[in-house]
Amino acid sequence: MVATISDRKCADMFWRDYRITPVSEEAATLIADDNLWMESKFTFRDPITRHVCSGVLVAASTPCVRDGWISLRFLYFKSDENMPSSSTFHEGDTDRGP
C-alpha cells in the first residue's frame, strides 16, 4: 500500500476529488510521480471488501497530486455496496480479483 484516499468531493458531473495521504516518505515520492499516474500504474482496493477497481482515470493536468488532492474518474468497485469513504491503493499491484 502506498496511500489512502478519503474526503471525496464532487468536482463536476464525472470527476471526484480525493484527499490522498501517502503511508511513508517513499510512498510520497511514488504518488508525486505524474508518469506513474498517466501510465495507470496504480491499483485501487477497497480496504474493507478488498475488491479491486481497474480503469480509473486521473485528470490529465499536472501535477496530478496538488496540495494533497487528486482528481479521479471511474473509481467504482465490484460490489453491491457503495464505496466507503476511504480506499487504499498499491503501486504496480496486478491482482485483479477480490
XYZ file of C-alpha atoms in Angstrom, residues 30-87:
58
model
C 5.693 7.472 -5.843
C 2.387 9.342 -5.727
C 4.148 12.563 -6.772
C 5.352 10.872 -9.996
C 2.993 12.065 -12.745
C 4.281 9.401 -15.150
C 3.002 6.625 -12.861
C -0.452 8.243 -12.858
C -0.525 8.812 -16.626
C 0.532 5.205 -17.256
C -2.177 3.907 -14.859
C 0.356 2.116 -12.653
C -1.807 2.282 -9.517
C -4.467 -0.193 -8.442
C -7.248 0.844 -6.083
C -8.507 -1.592 -3.443
C -11.404 -1.209 -1.030
C -9.891 -1.691 2.440
C -12.977 -3.479 3.774
C -14.131 -5.769 0.960
C -10.707 -5.988 -0.765
C -12.476 -5.502 -4.102
C -10.238 -4.020 -6.800
C -11.087 -1.171 -9.115
C -9.462 -1.016 -12.522
C -9.915 1.554 -15.244
C -9.568 4.649 -13.045
C -8.698 7.827 -14.924
C -6.643 10.613 -13.435
C -7.192 14.211 -14.551
C -4.720 14.962 -17.357
C -3.422 18.190 -15.834
C -0.118 18.074 -13.993
C 0.886 17.836 -11.314
C -1.643 15.062 -10.756
C -1.459 15.450 -6.969
C -1.987 19.071 -5.920
C -1.842 20.171 -2.308
C -2.680 16.645 -1.146
C -5.650 16.183 -3.521
C -6.155 14.189 -6.723
C -8.980 14.235 -9.276
C -10.215 10.796 -10.440
C -12.939 9.345 -12.631
C -14.424 5.803 -12.757
C -13.448 4.839 -9.204
C -16.072 2.100 -8.815
C -15.593 -1.187 -7.004
C -17.119 -4.554 -7.911
C -19.640 -4.648 -5.117
C -23.339 -4.153 -4.437
C -22.480 -1.725 -1.657
C -21.477 1.907 -2.013
C -17.792 2.715 -1.904
C -16.587 3.526 1.619
C -15.274 7.000 2.331
C -11.631 5.901 2.171
C -9.676 3.496 -0.004
